[in-house]
Amino acid sequence: MNSPAGQPDGTSAYFDGLYGASDDPYALRTRWYEERKRALILATLPRRRYRRAFEPGCGIGEFTVALSARCDTVFASDRSARAVEIARQRTAGLRNVRIERQDLPAEWPNDVAAFDLILLCELGYFLQPDAMRELARHCDDSLAGDGTLVACDWRPDFAERRLATDAVQAQLAALGLTRLARHEEADFLLQVWSRDGRSVAQQERIR
């Protein structure tokens, strides 16, 4: 789950070079910004535990580690072979984590069981509009009947952006899921949708 940088179109050579130069090119392990953002995302999840999570664009696997504590299984992927290698090293001791190299949306894992948690973080704005629409359709097809969909995206503009963050998340909102949370800052936009429209309090029969 990386902050924006890199070349969105073409091969993954740019990203491999980025990760080849540093095992943590976005300082995911050291920046308070990244640590705080991970904590906010985890806090907005409406359920304590999930069966099957999918985290595309996992980078070096820092958020994958955190997810593994909340999920029975986590399938994570990245377009960079080097990032996948680093992420596998980072999660080597976690038996419930699987990490693969994928170029989305073309290689979306349609051949696996439905996910009850999908996280699209810092990914959609690198895609062309048609590709983002396809990615949203895959999310709809792969999300379980009680599933949660999360999007968190950097808001300021940058040279490599192909879609505005509002446009990315509008594609996901158009799927018709119930929005459970929206957290907006100058730096990023975080939204959470669910097929289960109940609030956390309703799920726990507080009201």
mmCIF file with all atom_site columns, C-alpha atoms in Angstrom:
data_model
loop_
_atom_site.group_PDB
_atom_site.id
_atom_site.type_symbol
_atom_site.label_atom_id
_atom_site.label_alt_id
_atom_site.label_comp_id
_atom_site.label_asym_id
_atom_site.label_entity_id
_atom_site.label_seq_id
_atom_site.pdbx_PDB_ins_code
_atom_site.Cartn_x
_atom_site.Cartn_y
_atom_site.Cartn_z
_atom_site.occupancy
_atom_site.B_iso_or_equiv
_atom_site.pdbx_formal_charge
_atom_site.auth_seq_id
_atom_site.auth_comp_id
_atom_site.auth_asym_id
_atom_site.auth_atom_id
_atom_site.pdbx_PDB_model_num
ATOM 1   C CA . MET A 1 1   ? 0.000   0.000   0.000   1.00 0.00 ? 1   MET A CA 1
ATOM 2   C CA . ASN A 1 2   ? 2.279   2.680   -1.301  1.00 0.00 ? 2   ASN A CA 1
ATOM 3   C CA . SER A 1 3   ? 2.123   6.436   -1.480  1.00 0.00 ? 3   SER A CA 1
ATOM 4   C CA . PRO A 1 4   ? 2.147   7.709   -5.090  1.00 0.00 ? 4   PRO A CA 1
ATOM 5   C CA . ALA A 1 5   ? 5.290   7.430   -7.141  1.00 0.00 ? 5   ALA A CA 1
ATOM 6   C CA . GLY A 1 6   ? 6.301   5.600   -10.254 1.00 0.00 ? 6   GLY A CA 1
ATOM 7   C CA . GLN A 1 7   ? 5.212   4.995   -13.791 1.00 0.00 ? 7   GLN A CA 1
ATOM 8   C CA . PRO A 1 8   ? 1.637   3.702   -14.113 1.00 0.00 ? 8   PRO A CA 1
ATOM 9   C CA . ASP A 1 9   ? 1.725   2.537   -17.720 1.00 0.00 ? 9   ASP A CA 1
ATOM 10  C CA . GLY A 1 10  ? 3.993   0.094   -19.491 1.00 0.00 ? 10  GLY A CA 1
ATOM 11  C CA . THR A 1 11  ? 5.983   -2.662  -17.810 1.00 0.00 ? 11  THR A CA 1
ATOM 12  C CA . SER A 1 12  ? 6.862   -2.999  -14.152 1.00 0.00 ? 12  SER A CA 1
ATOM 13  C CA . ALA A 1 13  ? 10.524  -2.175  -14.899 1.00 0.00 ? 13  ALA A CA 1
ATOM 14  C CA . TYR A 1 14  ? 10.278  1.216   -13.210 1.00 0.00 ? 14  TYR A CA 1
ATOM 15  C CA . PHE A 1 15  ? 8.907   -0.291  -10.027 1.00 0.00 ? 15  PHE A CA 1
ATOM 16  C CA . ASP A 1 16  ? 11.472  -3.079  -10.059 1.00 0.00 ? 16  ASP A CA 1
ATOM 17  C CA . GLY A 1 17  ? 14.179  -0.422  -10.323 1.00 0.00 ? 17  GLY A CA 1
ATOM 18  C CA . LEU A 1 18  ? 12.593  1.513   -7.475  1.00 0.00 ? 18  LEU A CA 1
ATOM 19  C CA . TYR A 1 19  ? 12.516  -1.515  -5.204  1.00 0.00 ? 19  TYR A CA 1
ATOM 20  C CA . GLY A 1 20  ? 15.920  -2.609  -6.433  1.00 0.00 ? 20  GLY A CA 1
ATOM 21  C CA . ALA A 1 21  ? 17.398  0.626   -5.142  1.00 0.00 ? 21  ALA A CA 1
ATOM 22  C CA . SER A 1 22  ? 15.740  0.341   -1.730  1.00 0.00 ? 22  SER A CA 1
ATOM 23  C CA . ASP A 1 23  ? 13.876  -2.307  0.232   1.00 0.00 ? 23  ASP A CA 1
ATOM 24  C CA . ASP A 1 24  ? 11.535  0.440   1.458   1.00 0.00 ? 24  ASP A CA 1
ATOM 25  C CA . PRO A 1 25  ? 11.400  3.191   -1.208  1.00 0.00 ? 25  PRO A CA 1
ATOM 26  C CA . TYR A 1 26  ? 8.269   4.782   0.287   1.00 0.00 ? 26  TYR A CA 1
ATOM 27  C CA . ALA A 1 27  ? 9.545   4.619   3.889   1.00 0.00 ? 27  ALA A CA 1
ATOM 28  C CA . LEU A 1 28  ? 6.508   2.571   4.904   1.00 0.00 ? 28  LEU A CA 1
ATOM 29  C CA . ARG A 1 29  ? 8.362   1.249   7.939   1.00 0.00 ? 29  ARG A CA 1
ATOM 30  C CA . THR A 1 30  ? 9.579   4.579   9.263   1.00 0.00 ? 30  THR A CA 1
ATOM 31  C CA . ARG A 1 31  ? 7.150   7.377   8.325   1.00 0.00 ? 31  ARG A CA 1
ATOM 32  C CA . TRP A 1 32  ? 4.531   8.323   10.910  1.00 0.00 ? 32  TRP A CA 1
ATOM 33  C CA . TYR A 1 33  ? 2.253   9.280   8.008   1.00 0.00 ? 33  TYR A CA 1
ATOM 34  C CA . GLU A 1 34  ? 2.228   5.671   6.788   1.00 0.00 ? 34  GLU A CA 1
ATOM 35  C CA . GLU A 1 35  ? 1.935   4.139   10.260  1.00 0.00 ? 35  GLU A CA 1
ATOM 36  C CA . ARG A 1 36  ? -0.974  6.418   11.135  1.00 0.00 ? 36  ARG A CA 1
ATOM 37  C CA . LYS A 1 37  ? -2.732  5.725   7.830   1.00 0.00 ? 37  LYS A CA 1
ATOM 38  C CA . ARG A 1 38  ? -2.495  1.966   8.386   1.00 0.00 ? 38  ARG A CA 1
ATOM 39  C CA . ALA A 1 39  ? -3.962  2.377   11.862  1.00 0.00 ? 39  ALA A CA 1
ATOM 40  C CA . LEU A 1 40  ? -6.857  4.463   10.521  1.00 0.00 ? 40  LEU A CA 1
ATOM 41  C CA . ILE A 1 41  ? -7.679  1.884   7.856   1.00 0.00 ? 41  ILE A CA 1
ATOM 42  C CA . LEU A 1 42  ? -7.641  -0.952  10.353  1.00 0.00 ? 42  LEU A CA 1
ATOM 43  C CA . ALA A 1 43  ? -9.824  1.049   12.752  1.00 0.00 ? 43  ALA A CA 1
ATOM 44  C CA . THR A 1 44  ? -12.483 1.645   10.079  1.00 0.00 ? 44  THR A CA 1
ATOM 45  C CA . LEU A 1 45  ? -12.937 -2.064  9.311   1.00 0.00 ? 45  LEU A CA 1
ATOM 46  C CA . PRO A 1 46  ? -16.426 -2.927  10.576  1.00 0.00 ? 46  PRO A CA 1
ATOM 47  C CA . ARG A 1 47  ? -15.546 -6.460  11.641  1.00 0.00 ? 47  ARG A CA 1
ATOM 48  C CA . ARG A 1 48  ? -12.963 -7.720  14.077  1.00 0.00 ? 48  ARG A CA 1
ATOM 49  C CA . ARG A 1 49  ? -12.042 -10.668 11.869  1.00 0.00 ? 49  ARG A CA 1
ATOM 50  C CA . TYR A 1 50  ? -12.278 -11.665 8.206   1.00 0.00 ? 50  TYR A CA 1
ATOM 51  C CA . ARG A 1 51  ? -12.052 -15.010 6.468   1.00 0.00 ? 51  ARG A CA 1
ATOM 52  C CA . ARG A 1 52  ? -10.322 -14.093 3.187   1.00 0.00 ? 52  ARG A CA 1
ATOM 53  C CA . ALA A 1 53  ? -8.700  -10.743 2.360   1.00 0.00 ? 53  ALA A CA 1
ATOM 54  C CA . PHE A 1 54  ? -7.286  -9.536  -0.947  1.00 0.00 ? 54  PHE A CA 1
ATOM 55  C CA . GLU A 1 55  ? -4.706  -6.738  -0.961  1.00 0.00 ? 55  GLU A CA 1
ATOM 56  C CA . PRO A 1 56  ? -3.557  -5.826  -4.477  1.00 0.00 ? 56  PRO A CA 1
ATOM 57  C CA . GLY A 1 57  ? -0.688  -3.359  -4.704  1.00 0.00 ? 57  GLY A CA 1
ATOM 58  C CA . CYS A 1 58  ? 0.816   -4.667  -1.474  1.00 0.00 ? 58  CYS A CA 1
ATOM 59  C CA . GLY A 1 59  ? 4.296   -3.229  -2.063  1.00 0.00 ? 59  GLY A CA 1
ATOM 60  C CA . ILE A 1 60  ? 6.760   -4.543  0.523   1.00 0.00 ? 60  ILE A CA 1
ATOM 61  C CA . GLY A 1 61  ? 4.014   -6.140  2.610   1.00 0.00 ? 61  GLY A CA 1
ATOM 62  C CA . GLU A 1 62  ? 3.991   -3.811  5.593   1.00 0.00 ? 62  GLU A CA 1
ATOM 63  C CA . PHE A 1 63  ? 0.206   -3.530  5.688   1.00 0.00 ? 63  PHE A CA 1
ATOM 64  C CA . THR A 1 64  ? -0.053  -7.217  4.786   1.00 0.00 ? 64  THR A CA 1
ATOM 65  C CA . VAL A 1 65  ? 1.557   -8.058  8.123   1.00 0.00 ? 65  VAL A CA 1
ATOM 66  C CA . ALA A 1 66  ? -1.040  -5.995  9.970   1.00 0.00 ? 66  ALA A CA 1
ATOM 67  C CA . LEU A 1 67  ? -3.870  -7.595  7.980   1.00 0.00 ? 67  LEU A CA 1
ATOM 68  C CA . SER A 1 68  ? -2.663  -11.088 8.811   1.00 0.00 ? 68  SER A CA 1
ATOM 69  C CA . ALA A 1 69  ? -3.586  -10.522 12.460  1.00 0.00 ? 69  ALA A CA 1
ATOM 70  C CA . ARG A 1 70  ? -7.206  -9.761  11.489  1.00 0.00 ? 70  ARG A CA 1
ATOM 71  C CA . CYS A 1 71  ? -7.757  -12.352 8.736   1.00 0.00 ? 71  CYS A CA 1
ATOM 72  C CA . ASP A 1 72  ? -7.763  -16.140 8.458   1.00 0.00 ? 72  ASP A CA 1
ATOM 73  C CA . THR A 1 73  ? -6.013  -15.832 5.080   1.00 0.00 ? 73  THR A CA 1
ATOM 74  C CA . VAL A 1 74  ? -4.537  -12.913 3.145   1.00 0.00 ? 74  VAL A CA 1
ATOM 75  C CA . PHE A 1 75  ? -3.842  -12.974 -0.579  1.00 0.00 ? 75  PHE A CA 1
ATOM 76  C CA . ALA A 1 76  ? -1.645  -10.010 -1.545  1.00 0.00 ? 76  ALA A CA 1
ATOM 77  C CA . SER A 1 77  ? -0.110  -9.058  -4.864  1.00 0.00 ? 77  SER A CA 1
ATOM 78  C CA . ASP A 1 78  ? 1.984   -6.444  -6.609  1.00 0.00 ? 78  ASP A CA 1
ATOM 79  C CA . ARG A 1 79  ? 3.002   -5.713  -10.202 1.00 0.00 ? 79  ARG A CA 1
ATOM 80  C CA . SER A 1 80  ? 6.696   -5.527  -9.255  1.00 0.00 ? 80  SER A CA 1
ATOM 81  C CA . ALA A 1 81  ? 8.548   -8.823  -8.992  1.00 0.00 ? 81  ALA A CA 1
ATOM 82  C CA . ARG A 1 82  ? 11.093  -7.223  -6.675  1.00 0.00 ? 82  ARG A CA 1
ATOM 83  C CA . ALA A 1 83  ? 8.373   -5.855  -4.386  1.00 0.00 ? 83  ALA A CA 1
ATOM 84  C CA . VAL A 1 84  ? 6.844   -9.341  -4.228  1.00 0.00 ? 84  VAL A CA 1
ATOM 85  C CA . GLU A 1 85  ? 10.219  -10.794 -3.288  1.00 0.00 ? 85  GLU A CA 1
ATOM 86  C CA . ILE A 1 86  ? 10.644  -8.268  -0.457  1.00 0.00 ? 86  ILE A CA 1
ATOM 87  C CA . ALA A 1 87  ? 7.065   -8.779  0.726   1.00 0.00 ? 87  ALA A CA 1
ATOM 88  C CA . ARG A 1 88  ? 7.555   -12.538 0.829   1.00 0.00 ? 88  ARG A CA 1
ATOM 89  C CA . GLN A 1 89  ? 10.620  -12.063 2.992   1.00 0.00 ? 89  GLN A CA 1
ATOM 90  C CA . ARG A 1 90  ? 8.696   -9.687  5.258   1.00 0.00 ? 90  ARG A CA 1
ATOM 91  C CA . THR A 1 91  ? 5.861   -12.204 5.727   1.00 0.00 ? 91  THR A CA 1
ATOM 92  C CA . ALA A 1 92  ? 7.927   -15.396 5.694   1.00 0.00 ? 92  ALA A CA 1
ATOM 93  C CA . GLY A 1 93  ? 6.775   -16.443 9.160   1.00 0.00 ? 93  GLY A CA 1
ATOM 94  C CA . LEU A 1 94  ? 3.078   -15.903 8.469   1.00 0.00 ? 94  LEU A CA 1
ATOM 95  C CA . ARG A 1 95  ? 1.423   -19.107 7.314   1.00 0.00 ? 95  ARG A CA 1
ATOM 96  C CA . ASN A 1 96  ? -1.875  -17.421 6.463   1.00 0.00 ? 96  ASN A CA 1
ATOM 97  C CA . VAL A 1 97  ? -0.312  -15.058 3.885   1.00 0.00 ? 97  VAL A CA 1
ATOM 98  C CA . ARG A 1 98  ? 0.197   -15.705 0.166   1.00 0.00 ? 98  ARG A CA 1
ATOM 99  C CA . ILE A 1 99  ? 1.847   -13.155 -2.118  1.00 0.00 ? 99  ILE A CA 1
ATOM 100 C CA . GLU A 1 100 ? 1.947   -13.275 -5.921  1.00 0.00 ? 100 GLU A CA 1
ATOM 101 C CA . ARG A 1 101 ? 3.005   -11.014 -8.802  1.00 0.00 ? 101 ARG A CA 1
ATOM 102 C CA . GLN A 1 102 ? 0.001   -9.677  -10.709 1.00 0.00 ? 102 GLN A CA 1
ATOM 103 C CA . ASP A 1 103 ? -0.672  -6.921  -13.212 1.00 0.00 ? 103 ASP A CA 1
ATOM 104 C CA . LEU A 1 104 ? -4.211  -5.721  -12.600 1.00 0.00 ? 104 LEU A CA 1
ATOM 105 C CA . PRO A 1 105 ? -6.916  -5.625  -13.746 1.00 0.00 ? 105 PRO A CA 1
ATOM 106 C CA . ALA A 1 106 ? -5.915  -8.194  -16.398 1.00 0.00 ? 106 ALA A CA 1
ATOM 107 C CA . GLU A 1 107 ? -4.683  -10.755 -13.876 1.00 0.00 ? 107 GLU A CA 1
ATOM 108 C CA . TRP A 1 108 ? -7.410  -10.388 -11.273 1.00 0.00 ? 108 TRP A CA 1
ATOM 109 C CA . PRO A 1 109 ? -7.755  -13.701 -9.335  1.00 0.00 ? 109 PRO A CA 1
ATOM 110 C CA . ASN A 1 110 ? -11.152 -14.782 -10.619 1.00 0.00 ? 110 ASN A CA 1
ATOM 111 C CA . ASP A 1 111 ? -10.280 -18.435 -10.051 1.00 0.00 ? 111 ASP A CA 1
ATOM 112 C CA . VAL A 1 112 ? -10.319 -18.254 -6.245  1.00 0.00 ? 112 VAL A CA 1
ATOM 113 C CA . ALA A 1 113 ? -13.120 -18.157 -3.688  1.00 0.00 ? 113 ALA A CA 1
ATOM 114 C CA . ALA A 1 114 ? -14.861 -14.891 -2.897  1.00 0.00 ? 114 ALA A CA 1
ATOM 115 C CA . PHE A 1 115 ? -13.141 -12.395 -0.604  1.00 0.00 ? 115 PHE A CA 1
ATOM 116 C CA . ASP A 1 116 ? -14.935 -10.904 2.384   1.00 0.00 ? 116 ASP A CA 1
ATOM 117 C CA . LEU A 1 117 ? -12.374 -8.072  2.481   1.00 0.00 ? 117 LEU A CA 1
ATOM 118 C CA . ILE A 1 118 ? -10.862 -6.265  -0.523  1.00 0.00 ? 118 ILE A CA 1
ATOM 119 C CA . LEU A 1 119 ? -8.510  -3.314  -0.056  1.00 0.00 ? 119 LEU A CA 1
ATOM 120 C CA . LEU A 1 120 ? -7.768  -1.023  -2.997  1.00 0.00 ? 120 LEU A CA 1
ATOM 121 C CA . CYS A 1 121 ? -5.195  1.381   -1.599  1.00 0.00 ? 121 CYS A CA 1
ATOM 122 C CA . GLU A 1 122 ? -2.993  3.742   -3.621  1.00 0.00 ? 122 GLU A CA 1
ATOM 123 C CA . LEU A 1 123 ? -3.684  1.759   -6.789  1.00 0.00 ? 123 LEU A CA 1
ATOM 124 C CA . GLY A 1 124 ? -6.593  3.041   -8.860  1.00 0.00 ? 124 GLY A CA 1
ATOM 125 C CA . TYR A 1 125 ? -5.133  6.416   -9.805  1.00 0.00 ? 125 TYR A CA 1
ATOM 126 C CA . PHE A 1 126 ? -2.381  4.700   -11.780 1.00 0.00 ? 126 PHE A CA 1
ATOM 127 C CA . LEU A 1 127 ? -5.013  3.181   -14.110 1.00 0.00 ? 127 LEU A CA 1
ATOM 128 C CA . GLN A 1 128 ? -6.697  4.503   -17.206 1.00 0.00 ? 128 GLN A CA 1
ATOM 129 C CA . PRO A 1 129 ? -10.486 5.052   -16.825 1.00 0.00 ? 129 PRO A CA 1
ATOM 130 C CA . ASP A 1 130 ? -11.462 1.834   -18.639 1.00 0.00 ? 130 ASP A CA 1
ATOM 131 C CA . ALA A 1 131 ? -9.049  -0.208  -16.543 1.00 0.00 ? 131 ALA A CA 1
ATOM 132 C CA . MET A 1 132 ? -10.419 1.301   -13.340 1.00 0.00 ? 132 MET A CA 1
ATOM 133 C CA . ARG A 1 133 ? -13.964 0.440   -14.388 1.00 0.00 ? 133 ARG A CA 1
ATOM 134 C CA . GLU A 1 134 ? -12.847 -3.125  -15.039 1.00 0.00 ? 134 GLU A CA 1
ATOM 135 C CA . LEU A 1 135 ? -11.148 -3.254  -11.635 1.00 0.00 ? 135 LEU A CA 1
ATOM 136 C CA . ALA A 1 136 ? -14.353 -2.078  -9.955  1.00 0.00 ? 136 ALA A CA 1
ATOM 137 C CA . ARG A 1 137 ? -16.335 -4.789  -11.765 1.00 0.00 ? 137 ARG A CA 1
ATOM 138 C CA . HIS A 1 138 ? -13.887 -7.408  -10.536 1.00 0.00 ? 138 HIS A CA 1
ATOM 139 C CA . CYS A 1 139 ? -14.349 -6.157  -6.994  1.00 0.00 ? 139 CYS A CA 1
ATOM 140 C CA . ASP A 1 140 ? -18.109 -6.495  -7.342  1.00 0.00 ? 140 ASP A CA 1
ATOM 141 C CA . ASP A 1 141 ? -17.827 -10.008 -8.763  1.00 0.00 ? 141 ASP A CA 1
ATOM 142 C CA . SER A 1 142 ? -15.333 -11.194 -6.134  1.00 0.00 ? 142 SER A CA 1
ATOM 143 C CA . LEU A 1 143 ? -16.780 -9.630  -2.976  1.00 0.00 ? 143 LEU A CA 1
ATOM 144 C CA . ALA A 1 144 ? -18.610 -12.065 -0.711  1.00 0.00 ? 144 ALA A CA 1
ATOM 145 C CA . GLY A 1 145 ? -22.213 -11.548 0.340   1.00 0.00 ? 145 GLY A CA 1
ATOM 146 C CA . ASP A 1 146 ? -21.092 -10.061 3.662   1.00 0.00 ? 146 ASP A CA 1
ATOM 147 C CA . GLY A 1 147 ? -17.930 -8.479  2.240   1.00 0.00 ? 147 GLY A CA 1
ATOM 148 C CA . THR A 1 148 ? -16.167 -5.188  2.979   1.00 0.00 ? 148 THR A CA 1
ATOM 149 C CA . LEU A 1 149 ? -14.539 -3.016  0.300   1.00 0.00 ? 149 LEU A CA 1
ATOM 150 C CA . VAL A 1 150 ? -11.951 -0.401  1.311   1.00 0.00 ? 150 VAL A CA 1
ATOM 151 C CA . ALA A 1 151 ? -10.352 2.358   -0.751  1.00 0.00 ? 151 ALA A CA 1
ATOM 152 C CA . CYS A 1 152 ? -7.641  4.716   0.453   1.00 0.00 ? 152 CYS A CA 1
ATOM 153 C CA . ASP A 1 153 ? -5.944  7.067   -2.000  1.00 0.00 ? 153 ASP A CA 1
ATOM 154 C CA . TRP A 1 154 ? -3.510  9.994   -2.018  1.00 0.00 ? 154 TRP A CA 1
ATOM 155 C CA . ARG A 1 155 ? -5.294  13.247  -2.896  1.00 0.00 ? 155 ARG A CA 1
ATOM 156 C CA . PRO A 1 156 ? -2.688  15.812  -4.089  1.00 0.00 ? 156 PRO A CA 1
ATOM 157 C CA . ASP A 1 157 ? -1.858  15.761  -7.785  1.00 0.00 ? 157 ASP A CA 1
ATOM 158 C CA . PHE A 1 158 ? 1.367   14.292  -9.149  1.00 0.00 ? 158 PHE A CA 1
ATOM 159 C CA . ALA A 1 159 ? 2.823   13.844  -12.608 1.00 0.00 ? 159 ALA A CA 1
ATOM 160 C CA . GLU A 1 160 ? 2.127   10.129  -13.015 1.00 0.00 ? 160 GLU A CA 1
ATOM 161 C CA . ARG A 1 161 ? -1.527  10.246  -11.981 1.00 0.00 ? 161 ARG A CA 1
ATOM 162 C CA . ARG A 1 162 ? -4.029  8.971   -14.558 1.00 0.00 ? 162 ARG A CA 1
ATOM 163 C CA . LEU A 1 163 ? -7.224  9.403   -12.535 1.00 0.00 ? 163 LEU A CA 1
ATOM 164 C CA . ALA A 1 164 ? -8.257  11.792  -9.799  1.00 0.00 ? 164 ALA A CA 1
ATOM 165 C CA . THR A 1 165 ? -8.796  10.155  -6.433  1.00 0.00 ? 165 THR A CA 1
ATOM 166 C CA . ASP A 1 166 ? -12.451 11.254  -6.423  1.00 0.00 ? 166 ASP A CA 1
ATOM 167 C CA . ALA A 1 167 ? -12.921 9.581   -9.823  1.00 0.00 ? 167 ALA A CA 1
ATOM 168 C CA . VAL A 1 168 ? -11.302 6.359   -8.616  1.00 0.00 ? 168 VAL A CA 1
ATOM 169 C CA . GLN A 1 169 ? -13.495 6.092   -5.564  1.00 0.00 ? 169 GLN A CA 1
ATOM 170 C CA . ALA A 1 170 ? -16.619 7.162   -7.464  1.00 0.00 ? 170 ALA A CA 1
ATOM 171 C CA . GLN A 1 171 ? -16.236 4.002   -9.576  1.00 0.00 ? 171 GLN A CA 1
ATOM 172 C CA . LEU A 1 172 ? -16.337 1.933   -6.382  1.00 0.00 ? 172 LEU A CA 1
ATOM 173 C CA . ALA A 1 173 ? -19.206 3.903   -4.871  1.00 0.00 ? 173 ALA A CA 1
ATOM 174 C CA . ALA A 1 174 ? -21.202 3.228   -8.053  1.00 0.00 ? 174 ALA A CA 1
ATOM 175 C CA . LEU A 1 175 ? -21.238 -0.481  -7.225  1.00 0.00 ? 175 LEU A CA 1
ATOM 176 C CA . GLY A 1 176 ? -24.154 0.271   -4.907  1.00 0.00 ? 176 GLY A CA 1
ATOM 177 C CA . LEU A 1 177 ? -22.685 -1.019  -1.653  1.00 0.00 ? 177 LEU A CA 1
ATOM 178 C CA . THR A 1 178 ? -23.560 0.654   1.635   1.00 0.00 ? 178 THR A CA 1
ATOM 179 C CA . ARG A 1 179 ? -20.961 3.191   2.702   1.00 0.00 ? 179 ARG A CA 1
ATOM 180 C CA . LEU A 1 180 ? -20.058 2.639   6.344   1.00 0.00 ? 180 LEU A CA 1
ATOM 181 C CA . ALA A 1 181 ? -17.245 5.162   6.728   1.00 0.00 ? 181 ALA A CA 1
ATOM 182 C CA . ARG A 1 182 ? -15.654 8.154   5.021   1.00 0.00 ? 182 ARG A CA 1
ATOM 183 C CA . HIS A 1 183 ? -12.504 9.820   6.354   1.00 0.00 ? 183 HIS A CA 1
ATOM 184 C CA . GLU A 1 184 ? -11.175 12.769  4.373   1.00 0.00 ? 184 GLU A CA 1
ATOM 185 C CA . GLU A 1 185 ? -7.957  14.709  4.921   1.00 0.00 ? 185 GLU A CA 1
ATOM 186 C CA . ALA A 1 186 ? -5.861  17.036  2.770   1.00 0.00 ? 186 ALA A CA 1
ATOM 187 C CA . ASP A 1 187 ? -3.535  14.105  2.037   1.00 0.00 ? 187 ASP A CA 1
ATOM 188 C CA . PHE A 1 188 ? -5.852  11.168  1.440   1.00 0.00 ? 188 PHE A CA 1
ATOM 189 C CA . LEU A 1 189 ? -9.422  9.927   1.153   1.00 0.00 ? 189 LEU A CA 1
ATOM 190 C CA . LEU A 1 190 ? -10.493 6.741   2.924   1.00 0.00 ? 190 LEU A CA 1
ATOM 191 C CA . GLN A 1 191 ? -13.874 5.111   2.346   1.00 0.00 ? 191 GLN A CA 1
ATOM 192 C CA . VAL A 1 192 ? -15.358 1.794   3.456   1.00 0.00 ? 192 VAL A CA 1
ATOM 193 C CA . TRP A 1 193 ? -18.352 0.064   1.840   1.00 0.00 ? 193 TRP A CA 1
ATOM 194 C CA . SER A 1 194 ? -20.088 -3.201  2.694   1.00 0.00 ? 194 SER A CA 1
ATOM 195 C CA . ARG A 1 195 ? -22.702 -5.578  1.346   1.00 0.00 ? 195 ARG A CA 1
ATOM 196 C CA . ASP A 1 196 ? -23.857 -5.832  4.968   1.00 0.00 ? 196 ASP A CA 1
ATOM 197 C CA . GLY A 1 197 ? -25.388 -2.412  5.552   1.00 0.00 ? 197 GLY A CA 1
ATOM 198 C CA . ARG A 1 198 ? -25.505 -2.705  9.333   1.00 0.00 ? 198 ARG A CA 1
ATOM 199 C CA . SER A 1 199 ? -23.329 -0.448  11.462  1.00 0.00 ? 199 SER A CA 1
ATOM 200 C CA . VAL A 1 200 ? -20.861 -1.936  13.922  1.00 0.00 ? 200 VAL A CA 1
ATOM 201 C CA . ALA A 1 201 ? -23.284 -1.198  16.774  1.00 0.00 ? 201 ALA A CA 1
ATOM 202 C CA . GLN A 1 202 ? -26.096 -2.931  14.876  1.00 0.00 ? 202 GLN A CA 1
ATOM 203 C CA . GLN A 1 203 ? -23.905 -5.967  14.180  1.00 0.00 ? 203 GLN A CA 1
ATOM 204 C CA . GLU A 1 204 ? -23.216 -6.265  17.893  1.00 0.00 ? 204 GLU A CA 1
ATOM 205 C CA . ARG A 1 205 ? -26.884 -5.670  18.761  1.00 0.00 ? 205 ARG A CA 1
ATOM 206 C CA . ILE A 1 206 ? -26.137 -2.541  20.755  1.00 0.00 ? 206 ILE A CA 1
ATOM 207 C CA . ARG A 1 207 ? -29.011 -0.868  18.934  1.00 0.00 ? 207 ARG A CA 1
#
